[in-house]
Amino acid sequence: MPIYAVPTTAGTGSEVTVAAVISDPEHEKKLVIADTRLVPKMAALDPLLMTGLPKPVTAATGMDALTHAVEAYIGYWGTGFTDRMALSAVSMIYENLPLAYGDGANLAAREKMALASTYAGLAFTRANVGNVHAIAHQLGGKYHTPHGLANAIMLPQVLRFSAPAITGKLAALAVRAKVGNEGEPEAELAERFLDSVEALAASVGIPRCLDALRERDIPALAEAACWEADTNYPVPRRMTQDDCEAMLRAVLPQEAQAVPQRAAPKKAPERRKPAPGKSAGARPPAKKAARRRTAGA
């Protein structure tokens, strides 16, 4: 049966992708499936359908689209086509997401965001995603965190972790995001882009931490995320269990980051040392004599 898609958010890109997700609340998992039969025959992008989106949904889905574009670009499955789609999406998102967030009725901004989401979808359905999605899927399964929000929170952490392997690509992203100019040192441009991702997320109300996250869950979440990334995604830098746990701990809510201190164990009372020449259980001679006199009275 052919699919005709009309997206109502600017974020998932599902109107042009092979991917779908099944949520399994009983086992607290999100399962990703991919099949070319899931690609719609046709998609209609109508910004009028997006003007009523609440601000948090506009922000989360917009950052979802940014994550799709960035991960498609920094992975090693990219092609000339996917790179062009991804970079174009990044340019449009940086320019239009704050506008759409600030004024939901801004049709021009909504239209550009819809197009950016589609471009990002065209990029990642061919070049795939990466560590951000591997972690976000676990957060969505465990805590029912909206996917776009989980991506938005984890994107800065994963990019900083991946930065040593993708300095040149981060520099190119900085130029397309208009936070730097061609010809500037790559390292400076890369750092500027990393800072700009955090600033963009903050400007549309994305929290830095995930309130639902708990320290006790981190080892299992990290293990599942590493397995998903290792078996599916062309990541530029492979994360280990320790790497993933560190990134998750970086987004723990503030109160969970303060580890309570255990009270120091109480010392046992010191026993008085017996005087030299006397055993610890010896009784004073005077008391012994007194008892003998009493007994013989």
PDB file of C-alpha atoms in Angstrom:
ATOM      1  CA  MET A   1       0.000   0.000   0.000  1.00  0.00           C
ATOM      2  CA  PRO A   2       1.582   3.333  -1.018  1.00  0.00           C
ATOM      3  CA  ILE A   3       2.176   5.972   1.651  1.00  0.00           C
ATOM      4  CA  TYR A   4       1.408   9.656   1.084  1.00  0.00           C
ATOM      5  CA  ALA A   5       2.917  11.784   3.845  1.00  0.00           C
ATOM      6  CA  VAL A   6       1.879  15.194   5.137  1.00  0.00           C
ATOM      7  CA  PRO A   7       4.155  16.118   8.071  1.00  0.00           C
ATOM      8  CA  THR A   8       2.738  18.245  10.871  1.00  0.00           C
ATOM      9  CA  THR A   9       6.094  18.958  12.542  1.00  0.00           C
ATOM     10  CA  ALA A  10       9.438  20.088  11.164  1.00  0.00           C
ATOM     11  CA  GLY A  11      11.754  17.518  12.623  1.00  0.00           C
ATOM     12  CA  THR A  12      11.406  13.817  11.942  1.00  0.00           C
ATOM     13  CA  GLY A  13      11.956  13.818   8.193  1.00  0.00           C
ATOM     14  CA  SER A  14       9.900  10.618   8.064  1.00  0.00           C
ATOM     15  CA  GLU A  15       8.186  11.853   4.908  1.00  0.00           C
ATOM     16  CA  VAL A  16      11.313  10.815   2.975  1.00  0.00           C
ATOM     17  CA  THR A  17      13.005   8.120   5.068  1.00  0.00           C
ATOM     18  CA  VAL A  18      13.167   4.346   5.316  1.00  0.00           C
ATOM     19  CA  ALA A  19      12.974   4.415   9.108  1.00  0.00           C
ATOM     20  CA  ALA A  20      10.237   3.817  11.647  1.00  0.00           C
ATOM     21  CA  VAL A  21      10.286   3.301  15.400  1.00  0.00           C
ATOM     22  CA  ILE A  22       8.264   0.918  17.554  1.00  0.00           C
ATOM     23  CA  SER A  23       7.928   1.774  21.241  1.00  0.00           C
ATOM     24  CA  ASP A  24       7.813  -1.148  23.676  1.00  0.00           C
ATOM     25  CA  PRO A  25       6.768   0.321  27.039  1.00  0.00           C
ATOM     26  CA  GLU A  26       6.615  -3.088  28.728  1.00  0.00           C
ATOM     27  CA  HIS A  27      10.330  -3.675  28.153  1.00  0.00           C
ATOM     28  CA  GLU A  28      11.238   0.046  28.170  1.00  0.00           C
ATOM     29  CA  LYS A  29      12.729  -0.066  24.685  1.00  0.00           C
ATOM     30  CA  LYS A  30      12.507   1.685  21.350  1.00  0.00           C
ATOM     31  CA  LEU A  31      13.029  -0.557  18.350  1.00  0.00           C
ATOM     32  CA  VAL A  32      14.155   0.912  15.025  1.00  0.00           C
ATOM     33  CA  ILE A  33      13.116  -0.708  11.765  1.00  0.00           C
ATOM     34  CA  ALA A  34      14.213   0.222   8.251  1.00  0.00           C
ATOM     35  CA  ASP A  35      12.615  -0.815   4.975  1.00  0.00           C
ATOM     36  CA  THR A  36      12.446   0.884   1.594  1.00  0.00           C
ATOM     37  CA  ARG A  37       8.716   0.137   1.537  1.00  0.00           C
ATOM     38  CA  LEU A  38       8.327   2.722   4.300  1.00  0.00           C
ATOM     39  CA  VAL A  39       9.415   5.554   1.997  1.00  0.00           C
ATOM     40  CA  PRO A  40       6.321   7.569   1.023  1.00  0.00           C
ATOM     41  CA  LYS A  41       5.418   7.831  -2.646  1.00  0.00           C
ATOM     42  CA  MET A  42       4.782  11.521  -2.201  1.00  0.00           C
ATOM     43  CA  ALA A  43       5.087  14.159   0.516  1.00  0.00           C
ATOM     44  CA  ALA A  44       3.306  17.505   0.823  1.00  0.00           C
ATOM     45  CA  LEU A  45       4.951  20.172   2.987  1.00  0.00           C
ATOM     46  CA  ASP A  46       2.344  22.632   4.238  1.00  0.00           C
ATOM     47  CA  PRO A  47       3.618  25.161   6.800  1.00  0.00           C
ATOM     48  CA  LEU A  48       0.039  26.081   7.707  1.00  0.00           C
ATOM     49  CA  LEU A  49      -0.239  22.742   9.486  1.00  0.00           C
ATOM     50  CA  MET A  50       2.645  23.705  11.773  1.00  0.00           C
ATOM     51  CA  THR A  51       1.611  27.178  12.920  1.00  0.00           C
ATOM     52  CA  GLY A  52      -0.245  25.835  15.950  1.00  0.00           C
ATOM     53  CA  LEU A  53       2.641  23.793  17.332  1.00  0.00           C
ATOM     54  CA  PRO A  54       3.445  24.584  20.976  1.00  0.00           C
ATOM     55  CA  LYS A  55       6.856  26.138  21.538  1.00  0.00           C
ATOM     56  CA  PRO A  56       8.368  23.066  23.232  1.00  0.00           C
ATOM     57  CA  VAL A  57       7.356  20.883  20.263  1.00  0.00           C
ATOM     58  CA  THR A  58       8.712  23.424  17.780  1.00  0.00           C
ATOM     59  CA  ALA A  59      12.018  23.465  19.674  1.00  0.00           C
ATOM     60  CA  ALA A  60      12.391  19.713  20.146  1.00  0.00           C
ATOM     61  CA  THR A  61      11.455  18.776  16.582  1.00  0.00           C
ATOM     62  CA  GLY A  62      13.665  21.523  15.173  1.00  0.00           C
ATOM     63  CA  MET A  63      16.643  20.260  17.163  1.00  0.00           C
ATOM     64  CA  ASP A  64      15.763  16.739  16.006  1.00  0.00           C
ATOM     65  CA  ALA A  65      16.142  17.910  12.407  1.00  0.00           C
ATOM     66  CA  LEU A  66      19.475  19.531  13.280  1.00  0.00           C
ATOM     67  CA  THR A  67      20.670  16.273  14.834  1.00  0.00           C
ATOM     68  CA  HIS A  68      19.695  14.349  11.692  1.00  0.00           C
ATOM     69  CA  ALA A  69      21.633  16.761   9.503  1.00  0.00           C
ATOM     70  CA  VAL A  70      24.727  16.911  11.707  1.00  0.00           C
ATOM     71  CA  GLU A  71      24.994  13.167  12.312  1.00  0.00           C
ATOM     72  CA  ALA A  72      24.509  12.406   8.618  1.00  0.00           C
ATOM     73  CA  TYR A  73      27.306  14.864   7.807  1.00  0.00           C
ATOM     74  CA  ILE A  74      29.888  13.775  10.394  1.00  0.00           C
ATOM     75  CA  GLY A  75      29.490  10.013   9.855  1.00  0.00           C
ATOM     76  CA  TYR A  76      31.626   8.114   7.339  1.00  0.00           C
ATOM     77  CA  TRP A  77      28.795   6.997   5.035  1.00  0.00           C
ATOM     78  CA  GLY A  78      28.284  10.483   3.618  1.00  0.00           C
ATOM     79  CA  THR A  79      28.200  11.229  -0.102  1.00  0.00           C
ATOM     80  CA  GLY A  80      28.264  14.436  -2.093  1.00  0.00           C
ATOM     81  CA  PHE A  81      24.458  14.399  -2.187  1.00  0.00           C
ATOM     82  CA  THR A  82      23.950  13.748   1.532  1.00  0.00           C
ATOM     83  CA  ASP A  83      26.556  16.368   2.457  1.00  0.00           C
ATOM     84  CA  ARG A  84      24.760  19.000   0.367  1.00  0.00           C
ATOM     85  CA  MET A  85      21.408  18.113   1.905  1.00  0.00           C
ATOM     86  CA  ALA A  86      22.801  18.118   5.437  1.00  0.00           C
ATOM     87  CA  LEU A  87      24.676  21.414   5.121  1.00  0.00           C
ATOM     88  CA  SER A  88      21.679  23.134   3.534  1.00  0.00           C
ATOM     89  CA  ALA A  89      19.487  21.888   6.380  1.00  0.00           C
ATOM     90  CA  VAL A  90      21.914  23.221   8.991  1.00  0.00           C
ATOM     91  CA  SER A  91      21.919  26.669   7.353  1.00  0.00           C
ATOM     92  CA  MET A  92      18.122  26.852   7.287  1.00  0.00           C
ATOM     93  CA  ILE A  93      17.683  25.576  10.833  1.00  0.00           C
ATOM     94  CA  TYR A  94      20.123  28.061  12.342  1.00  0.00           C
ATOM     95  CA  GLU A  95      18.379  30.913  10.570  1.00  0.00           C
ATOM     96  CA  ASN A  96      14.758  29.866  10.988  1.00  0.00           C
ATOM     97  CA  LEU A  97      14.310  27.789  14.140  1.00  0.00           C
ATOM     98  CA  PRO A  98      14.583  30.802  16.480  1.00  0.00           C
ATOM     99  CA  LEU A  99      12.103  32.666  14.251  1.00  0.00           C
ATOM    100  CA  ALA A 100       9.578  29.821  14.197  1.00  0.00           C
ATOM    101  CA  TYR A 101      10.003  29.366  17.942  1.00  0.00           C
ATOM    102  CA  GLY A 102       9.514  33.072  18.628  1.00  0.00           C
ATOM    103  CA  ASP A 103       6.485  33.434  16.349  1.00  0.00           C
ATOM    104  CA  GLY A 104       4.664  30.245  15.481  1.00  0.00           C
ATOM    105  CA  ALA A 105       2.610  32.048  12.838  1.00  0.00           C
ATOM    106  CA  ASN A 106       5.704  33.059  10.852  1.00  0.00           C
ATOM    107  CA  LEU A 107       4.898  31.152   7.659  1.00  0.00           C
ATOM    108  CA  ALA A 108       8.211  31.886   5.968  1.00  0.00           C
ATOM    109  CA  ALA A 109      10.157  30.443   8.909  1.00  0.00           C
ATOM    110  CA  ARG A 110       7.802  27.468   9.169  1.00  0.00           C
ATOM    111  CA  GLU A 111       8.212  26.748   5.466  1.00  0.00           C
ATOM    112  CA  LYS A 112      12.009  26.858   5.688  1.00  0.00           C
ATOM    113  CA  MET A 113      11.955  24.574   8.731  1.00  0.00           C
ATOM    114  CA  ALA A 114       9.725  22.089   6.904  1.00  0.00           C
ATOM    115  CA  LEU A 115      12.145  22.071   3.993  1.00  0.00           C
ATOM    116  CA  ALA A 116      15.145  21.742   6.325  1.00  0.00           C
ATOM    117  CA  SER A 117      13.549  18.742   8.004  1.00  0.00           C
ATOM    118  CA  THR A 118      13.030  17.072   4.630  1.00  0.00           C
ATOM    119  CA  TYR A 119      16.599  17.820   3.516  1.00  0.00           C
ATOM    120  CA  ALA A 120      17.926  16.376   6.775  1.00  0.00           C
ATOM    121  CA  GLY A 121      15.737  13.312   6.244  1.00  0.00           C
ATOM    122  CA  LEU A 122      17.109  12.828   2.740  1.00  0.00           C
ATOM    123  CA  ALA A 123      20.606  13.008   4.210  1.00  0.00           C
ATOM    124  CA  PHE A 124      20.261  10.621   7.123  1.00  0.00           C
ATOM    125  CA  THR A 125      18.126   8.021   5.370  1.00  0.00           C
ATOM    126  CA  ARG A 126      21.205   7.420   3.177  1.00  0.00           C
ATOM    127  CA  ALA A 127      24.115   8.336   5.467  1.00  0.00           C
ATOM    128  CA  ASN A 128      22.499   7.182   8.733  1.00  0.00           C
ATOM    129  CA  VAL A 129      22.758   8.718  12.192  1.00  0.00           C
ATOM    130  CA  GLY A 130      25.117   8.094  15.120  1.00  0.00           C
ATOM    131  CA  ASN A 131      25.827   8.120  18.831  1.00  0.00           C
ATOM    132  CA  VAL A 132      23.265  10.810  19.655  1.00  0.00           C
ATOM    133  CA  HIS A 133      20.459   8.633  18.362  1.00  0.00           C
ATOM    134  CA  ALA A 134      21.881   5.516  20.003  1.00  0.00           C
ATOM    135  CA  ILE A 135      21.649   7.226  23.395  1.00  0.00           C
ATOM    136  CA  ALA A 136      18.364   9.034  22.715  1.00  0.00           C
ATOM    137  CA  HIS A 137      16.582   5.797  21.834  1.00  0.00           C
ATOM    138  CA  GLN A 138      17.456   4.377  25.260  1.00  0.00           C
ATOM    139  CA  LEU A 139      16.235   7.522  27.032  1.00  0.00           C
ATOM    140  CA  GLY A 140      12.988   7.409  25.093  1.00  0.00           C
ATOM    141  CA  GLY A 141      12.450   3.753  25.897  1.00  0.00           C
ATOM    142  CA  LYS A 142      13.275   4.061  29.599  1.00  0.00           C
ATOM    143  CA  TYR A 143      11.724   7.412  30.483  1.00  0.00           C
ATOM    144  CA  HIS A 144       9.392   8.107  27.514  1.00  0.00           C
ATOM    145  CA  THR A 145      11.431  11.238  26.804  1.00  0.00           C
ATOM    146  CA  PRO A 146      10.322  12.835  23.506  1.00  0.00           C
ATOM    147  CA  HIS A 147      12.846  11.832  20.871  1.00  0.00           C
ATOM    148  CA  GLY A 148      13.643  15.360  19.733  1.00  0.00           C
ATOM    149  CA  LEU A 149      14.239  16.502  23.307  1.00  0.00           C
ATOM    150  CA  ALA A 150      16.560  13.574  24.022  1.00  0.00           C
ATOM    151  CA  ASN A 151      18.505  14.338  20.839  1.00  0.00           C
ATOM    152  CA  ALA A 152      18.710  18.025  21.687  1.00  0.00           C
ATOM    153  CA  ILE A 153      20.105  17.341  25.166  1.00  0.00           C
ATOM    154  CA  MET A 154      22.655  14.763  24.008  1.00  0.00           C
ATOM    155  CA  LEU A 155      23.838  16.475  20.800  1.00  0.00           C
ATOM    156  CA  PRO A 156      26.275  18.908  22.503  1.00  0.00           C
ATOM    157  CA  GLN A 157      27.761  16.107  24.621  1.00  0.00           C
ATOM    158  CA  VAL A 158      28.301  13.739  21.705  1.00  0.00           C
ATOM    159  CA  LEU A 159      29.741  16.447  19.449  1.00  0.00           C
ATOM    160  CA  ARG A 160      32.332  17.420  22.061  1.00  0.00           C
ATOM    161  CA  PHE A 161      33.216  13.756  22.514  1.00  0.00           C
ATOM    162  CA  SER A 162      33.537  13.282  18.728  1.00  0.00           C
ATOM    163  CA  ALA A 163      35.358  16.571  18.083  1.00  0.00           C
ATOM    164  CA  PRO A 164      38.941  15.197  17.915  1.00  0.00           C
ATOM    165  CA  ALA A 165      37.944  13.017  14.953  1.00  0.00           C
ATOM    166  CA  ILE A 166      35.909  15.616  13.019  1.00  0.00           C
ATOM    167  CA  THR A 167      37.584  19.010  13.432  1.00  0.00           C
ATOM    168  CA  GLY A 168      37.401  19.785   9.708  1.00  0.00           C
ATOM    169  CA  LYS A 169      33.729  18.869   9.453  1.00  0.00           C
ATOM    170  CA  LEU A 170      32.850  20.912  12.522  1.00  0.00           C
ATOM    171  CA  ALA A 171      34.652  23.859  10.936  1.00  0.00           C
ATOM    172  CA  ALA A 172      32.577  23.463   7.756  1.00  0.00           C
ATOM    173  CA  LEU A 173      29.403  23.325   9.846  1.00  0.00           C
ATOM    174  CA  ALA A 174      30.426  26.548  11.593  1.00  0.00           C
ATOM    175  CA  VAL A 175      30.672  28.314   8.240  1.00  0.00           C
ATOM    176  CA  ARG A 176      27.265  27.030   7.107  1.00  0.00           C
ATOM    177  CA  ALA A 177      25.742  28.000  10.442  1.00  0.00           C
ATOM    178  CA  LYS A 178      27.216  31.498   9.970  1.00  0.00           C
ATOM    179  CA  VAL A 179      29.129  31.461  13.229  1.00  0.00           C
ATOM    180  CA  GLY A 180      32.483  31.655  11.440  1.00  0.00           C
ATOM    181  CA  ASN A 181      34.108  32.430   8.111  1.00  0.00           C
ATOM    182  CA  GLU A 182      36.101  30.364   5.660  1.00  0.00           C
ATOM    183  CA  GLY A 183      39.836  30.760   6.108  1.00  0.00           C
ATOM    184  CA  GLU A 184      39.748  30.973   9.894  1.00  0.00           C
ATOM    185  CA  PRO A 185      41.668  28.286  11.830  1.00  0.00           C
ATOM    186  CA  GLU A 186      39.780  25.001  11.804  1.00  0.00           C
ATOM    187  CA  ALA A 187      40.160  24.440  15.533  1.00  0.00           C
ATOM    188  CA  GLU A 188      38.633  27.840  16.305  1.00  0.00           C
ATOM    189  CA  LEU A 189      35.757  27.276  13.892  1.00  0.00           C
ATOM    190  CA  ALA A 190      35.100  23.834  15.351  1.00  0.00           C
ATOM    191  CA  GLU A 191      34.942  25.215  18.880  1.00  0.00           C
ATOM    192  CA  ARG A 192      32.642  27.992  17.714  1.00  0.00           C
ATOM    193  CA  PHE A 193      30.228  25.496  16.213  1.00  0.00           C
ATOM    194  CA  LEU A 194      30.214  23.421  19.399  1.00  0.00           C
ATOM    195  CA  ASP A 195      29.392  26.536  21.414  1.00  0.00           C
ATOM    196  CA  SER A 196      26.723  27.564  18.910  1.00  0.00           C
ATOM    197  CA  VAL A 197      24.852  24.260  19.229  1.00  0.00           C
ATOM    198  CA  GLU A 198      24.555  24.801  22.972  1.00  0.00           C
ATOM    199  CA  ALA A 199      23.504  28.421  22.438  1.00  0.00           C
ATOM    200  CA  LEU A 200      20.872  27.503  19.832  1.00  0.00           C
ATOM    201  CA  ALA A 201      19.387  24.846  22.108  1.00  0.00           C
ATOM    202  CA  ALA A 202      19.259  27.262  25.040  1.00  0.00           C
ATOM    203  CA  SER A 203      17.654  29.985  22.897  1.00  0.00           C
ATOM    204  CA  VAL A 204      14.669  27.719  22.185  1.00  0.00           C
ATOM    205  CA  GLY A 205      14.234  26.556  25.762  1.00  0.00           C
ATOM    206  CA  ILE A 206      15.988  23.177  25.626  1.00  0.00           C
ATOM    207  CA  PRO A 207      17.182  22.218  29.138  1.00  0.00           C
ATOM    208  CA  ARG A 208      20.804  21.232  29.652  1.00  0.00           C
ATOM    209  CA  CYS A 209      19.880  18.255  31.830  1.00  0.00           C
ATOM    210  CA  LEU A 210      17.326  15.457  31.619  1.00  0.00           C
ATOM    211  CA  ASP A 211      15.191  15.549  34.756  1.00  0.00           C
ATOM    212  CA  ALA A 212      14.099  11.905  34.488  1.00  0.00           C
ATOM    213  CA  LEU A 213      17.627  10.490  34.315  1.00  0.00           C
ATOM    214  CA  ARG A 214      18.817   8.537  37.356  1.00  0.00           C
ATOM    215  CA  GLU A 215      22.356   7.492  38.233  1.00  0.00           C
ATOM    216  CA  ARG A 216      21.311   3.901  38.933  1.00  0.00           C
ATOM    217  CA  ASP A 217      20.067   3.522  35.331  1.00  0.00           C
ATOM    218  CA  ILE A 218      23.185   4.849  33.601  1.00  0.00           C
ATOM    219  CA  PRO A 219      25.230   1.623  33.253  1.00  0.00           C
ATOM    220  CA  ALA A 220      22.377  -0.267  31.553  1.00  0.00           C
ATOM    221  CA  LEU A 221      21.468   2.706  29.345  1.00  0.00           C
ATOM    222  CA  ALA A 222      25.085   3.077  28.248  1.00  0.00           C
ATOM    223  CA  GLU A 223      25.460  -0.627  27.521  1.00  0.00           C
ATOM    224  CA  ALA A 224      22.369  -0.624  25.285  1.00  0.00           C
ATOM    225  CA  ALA A 225      23.439   2.595  23.537  1.00  0.00           C
ATOM    226  CA  CYS A 226      26.916   1.238  22.782  1.00  0.00           C
ATOM    227  CA  TRP A 227      25.440  -1.958  21.376  1.00  0.00           C
ATOM    228  CA  GLU A 228      23.068  -0.013  19.112  1.00  0.00           C
ATOM    229  CA  ALA A 229      25.810   2.292  17.866  1.00  0.00           C
ATOM    230  CA  ASP A 230      28.348  -0.492  17.312  1.00  0.00           C
ATOM    231  CA  THR A 231      25.953  -2.640  15.303  1.00  0.00           C
ATOM    232  CA  ASN A 232      24.232   0.047  13.248  1.00  0.00           C
ATOM    233  CA  TYR A 233      25.878   3.425  12.855  1.00  0.00           C
ATOM    234  CA  PRO A 234      28.906   4.837  10.952  1.00  0.00           C
ATOM    235  CA  VAL A 235      30.092   6.969  13.852  1.00  0.00           C
ATOM    236  CA  PRO A 236      33.259   9.077  13.484  1.00  0.00           C
ATOM    237  CA  ARG A 237      34.446   8.086  16.958  1.00  0.00           C
ATOM    238  CA  ARG A 238      33.392   4.901  18.707  1.00  0.00           C
ATOM    239  CA  MET A 239      32.208   5.358  22.273  1.00  0.00           C
ATOM    240  CA  THR A 240      33.056   2.875  25.010  1.00  0.00           C
ATOM    241  CA  GLN A 241      30.896   2.027  27.996  1.00  0.00           C
ATOM    242  CA  ASP A 242      32.853   4.523  30.112  1.00  0.00           C
ATOM    243  CA  ASP A 243      32.574   7.235  27.438  1.00  0.00           C
ATOM    244  CA  CYS A 244      28.815   6.839  27.217  1.00  0.00           C
ATOM    245  CA  GLU A 245      28.364   6.780  30.978  1.00  0.00           C
ATOM    246  CA  ALA A 246      30.360  10.012  31.266  1.00  0.00           C
ATOM    247  CA  MET A 247      28.165  11.739  28.678  1.00  0.00           C
ATOM    248  CA  LEU A 248      25.016  10.612  30.449  1.00  0.00           C
ATOM    249  CA  ARG A 249      26.323  11.774  33.822  1.00  0.00           C
ATOM    250  CA  ALA A 250      26.979  15.179  32.276  1.00  0.00           C
ATOM    251  CA  VAL A 251      23.211  15.603  31.755  1.00  0.00           C
ATOM    252  CA  LEU A 252      22.067  14.289  35.131  1.00  0.00           C
ATOM    253  CA  PRO A 253      19.764  16.724  36.933  1.00  0.00           C
ATOM    254  CA  GLN A 254      21.712  18.954  39.298  1.00  0.00           C
ATOM    255  CA  GLU A 255      20.394  17.342  42.470  1.00  0.00           C
ATOM    256  CA  ALA A 256      21.404  13.882  41.223  1.00  0.00           C
ATOM    257  CA  GLN A 257      24.962  15.037  40.524  1.00  0.00           C
ATOM    258  CA  ALA A 258      25.560  15.742  44.205  1.00  0.00           C
ATOM    259  CA  VAL A 259      26.404  12.332  45.633  1.00  0.00           C
ATOM    260  CA  PRO A 260      25.413  12.172  49.318  1.00  0.00           C
ATOM    261  CA  GLN A 261      28.338  11.581  51.657  1.00  0.00           C
ATOM    262  CA  ARG A 262      28.173   8.584  53.969  1.00  0.00           C
ATOM    263  CA  ALA A 263      28.554   9.293  57.652  1.00  0.00           C
ATOM    264  CA  ALA A 264      31.897   8.215  59.044  1.00  0.00           C
ATOM    265  CA  PRO A 265      31.635   5.020  61.131  1.00  0.00           C
ATOM    266  CA  LYS A 266      31.603   5.599  64.865  1.00  0.00           C
ATOM    267  CA  LYS A 267      34.720   4.565  66.701  1.00  0.00           C
ATOM    268  CA  ALA A 268      34.403   1.940  69.414  1.00  0.00           C
ATOM    269  CA  PRO A 269      35.118   3.373  72.876  1.00  0.00           C
ATOM    270  CA  GLU A 270      38.705   2.872  73.868  1.00  0.00           C
ATOM    271  CA  ARG A 271      39.340   0.383  76.661  1.00  0.00           C
ATOM    272  CA  ARG A 272      41.483   1.612  79.499  1.00  0.00           C
ATOM    273  CA  LYS A 273      44.855  -0.030  79.556  1.00  0.00           C
ATOM    274  CA  PRO A 274      45.651  -1.934  82.754  1.00  0.00           C
ATOM    275  CA  ALA A 275      48.458  -0.694  84.935  1.00  0.00           C
ATOM    276  CA  PRO A 276      51.846  -2.357  84.343  1.00  0.00           C
ATOM    277  CA  GLY A 277      52.061  -5.769  85.998  1.00  0.00           C
ATOM    278  CA  LYS A 278      48.286  -6.245  86.184  1.00  0.00           C
ATOM    279  CA  SER A 279      46.086  -8.256  83.866  1.00  0.00           C
ATOM    280  CA  ALA A 280      43.115  -6.584  82.185  1.00  0.00           C
ATOM    281  CA  GLY A 281      40.634  -8.599  84.266  1.00  0.00           C
ATOM    282  CA  ALA A 282      42.395  -8.276  87.637  1.00  0.00           C
ATOM    283  CA  ARG A 283      40.476  -6.786  90.545  1.00  0.00           C
ATOM    284  CA  PRO A 284      42.060  -4.521  93.097  1.00  0.00           C
ATOM    285  CA  PRO A 285      43.339  -6.537  96.100  1.00  0.00           C
ATOM    286  CA  ALA A 286      41.515  -4.295  98.566  1.00  0.00           C
ATOM    287  CA  LYS A 287      38.142  -5.221  97.090  1.00  0.00           C
ATOM    288  CA  LYS A 288      38.975  -8.939  97.148  1.00  0.00           C
ATOM    289  CA  ALA A 289      39.919  -8.712 100.817  1.00  0.00           C
ATOM    290  CA  ALA A 290      36.729  -6.884 101.622  1.00  0.00           C
ATOM    291  CA  ARG A 291      34.671  -9.615 100.010  1.00  0.00           C
ATOM    292  CA  ARG A 292      36.478 -12.340 101.960  1.00  0.00           C
ATOM    293  CA  ARG A 293      35.860 -10.593 105.251  1.00  0.00           C
ATOM    294  CA  THR A 294      32.191 -10.207 104.441  1.00  0.00           C
ATOM    295  CA  ALA A 295      31.832 -13.829 103.490  1.00  0.00           C
ATOM    296  CA  GLY A 296      33.377 -14.981 106.766  1.00  0.00           C
ATOM    297  CA  ALA A 297      31.321 -12.708 108.992  1.00  0.00           C
TER     298      ALA A 297
END
